[in-house]
XYZ file of C-alpha atoms in Angstrom:
106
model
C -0.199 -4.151 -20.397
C 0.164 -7.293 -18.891
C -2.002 -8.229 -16.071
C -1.378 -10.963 -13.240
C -1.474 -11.836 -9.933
C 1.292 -13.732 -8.145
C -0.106 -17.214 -7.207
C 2.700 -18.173 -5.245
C 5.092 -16.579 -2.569
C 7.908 -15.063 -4.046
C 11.190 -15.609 -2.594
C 12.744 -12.819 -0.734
C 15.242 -10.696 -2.227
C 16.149 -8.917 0.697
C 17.023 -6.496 2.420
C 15.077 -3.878 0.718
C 14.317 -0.288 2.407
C 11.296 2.262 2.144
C 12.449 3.214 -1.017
C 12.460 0.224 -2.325
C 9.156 -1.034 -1.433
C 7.462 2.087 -2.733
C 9.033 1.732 -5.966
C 7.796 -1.806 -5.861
C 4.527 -1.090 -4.681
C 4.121 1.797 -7.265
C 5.446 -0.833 -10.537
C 2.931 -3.720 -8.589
C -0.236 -0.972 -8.522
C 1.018 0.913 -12.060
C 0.431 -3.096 -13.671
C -3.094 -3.565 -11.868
C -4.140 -0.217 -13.536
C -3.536 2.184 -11.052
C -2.206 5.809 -11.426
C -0.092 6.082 -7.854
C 1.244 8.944 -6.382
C 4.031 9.056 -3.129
C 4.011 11.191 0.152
C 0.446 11.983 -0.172
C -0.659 14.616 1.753
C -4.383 13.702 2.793
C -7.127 16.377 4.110
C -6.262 15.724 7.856
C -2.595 16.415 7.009
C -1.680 12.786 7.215
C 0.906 11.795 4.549
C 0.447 8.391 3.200
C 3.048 6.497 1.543
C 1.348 5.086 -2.066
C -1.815 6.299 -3.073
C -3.309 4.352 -6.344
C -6.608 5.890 -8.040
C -8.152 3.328 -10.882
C -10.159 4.390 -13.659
C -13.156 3.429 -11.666
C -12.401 6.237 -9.345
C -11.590 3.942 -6.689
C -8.832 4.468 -4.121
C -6.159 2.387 -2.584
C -4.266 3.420 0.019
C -0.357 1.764 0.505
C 1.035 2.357 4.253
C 4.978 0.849 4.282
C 6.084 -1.011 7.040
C 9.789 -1.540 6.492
C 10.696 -3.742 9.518
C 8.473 -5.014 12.469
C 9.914 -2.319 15.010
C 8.247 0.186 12.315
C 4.849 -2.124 11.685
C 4.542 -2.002 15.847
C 5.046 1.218 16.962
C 2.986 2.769 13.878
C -0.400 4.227 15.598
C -1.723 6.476 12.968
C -2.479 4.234 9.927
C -6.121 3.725 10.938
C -6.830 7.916 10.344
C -5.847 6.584 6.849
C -8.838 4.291 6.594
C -11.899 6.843 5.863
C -9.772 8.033 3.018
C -9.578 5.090 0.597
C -11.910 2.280 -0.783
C -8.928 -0.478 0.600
C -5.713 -0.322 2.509
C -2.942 -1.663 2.244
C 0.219 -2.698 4.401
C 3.317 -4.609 2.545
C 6.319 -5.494 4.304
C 9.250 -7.380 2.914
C 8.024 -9.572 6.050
C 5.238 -10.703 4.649
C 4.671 -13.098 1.660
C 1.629 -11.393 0.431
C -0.085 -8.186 1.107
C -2.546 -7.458 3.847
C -5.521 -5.605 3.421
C -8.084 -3.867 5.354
C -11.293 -3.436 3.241
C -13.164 0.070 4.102
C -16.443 -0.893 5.686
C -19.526 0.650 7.738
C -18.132 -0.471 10.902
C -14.762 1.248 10.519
């Protein structure tokens, strides 16, 4: 399997839905050697979008944001945080992903 990392921003393709993303975001986290699952129902009932577990046992947790109305009015992705080793939030906004690394002050 090839492995890489995208150096540069990628144009956008546009307009691309929830669906879409999480397709994307399962192919991107399927070639970094992740096994990822969709609509992930954590142990406080949450749901997450994408989660990805590596063969180190490591998590990563995917949130979609679709548009900015949904990035701004979403309050409950930080109950997401205890429950994987990074986050994630990709947007077809953003050029690159953001992430928020688990630490002892979250």
């Amino acid at each position: 399997m090839n492995k890489f990392e995208f150096e540069e921003d990628l144009p956008i393709l546009g307009p691309f839905g929830a669906d879409d993303i999480v397709r994307g975001v399962c192919r991107y986290l399927r070639n970094l050697g992740y096994s990822p699952l969709t609509e992930f129902k954590l142990k406080s009932n949450r749901r997450v979008d994408v989660i990805g577990l590596d063969k180190g046992g490591r998590f990563v947790i995917v949130e979609v944001k679709s548009s900015v109305t949904d990035f701004k009015t979403d309050s409950k992705w930080p109950e997401y945080l205890p429950f994987g080793d990074q986050f994630f939030l990709p947007s077809p906004m953003a050029s690159r992903w953001k992430s928020c690394r688990r630490t002892a002050a979250l």
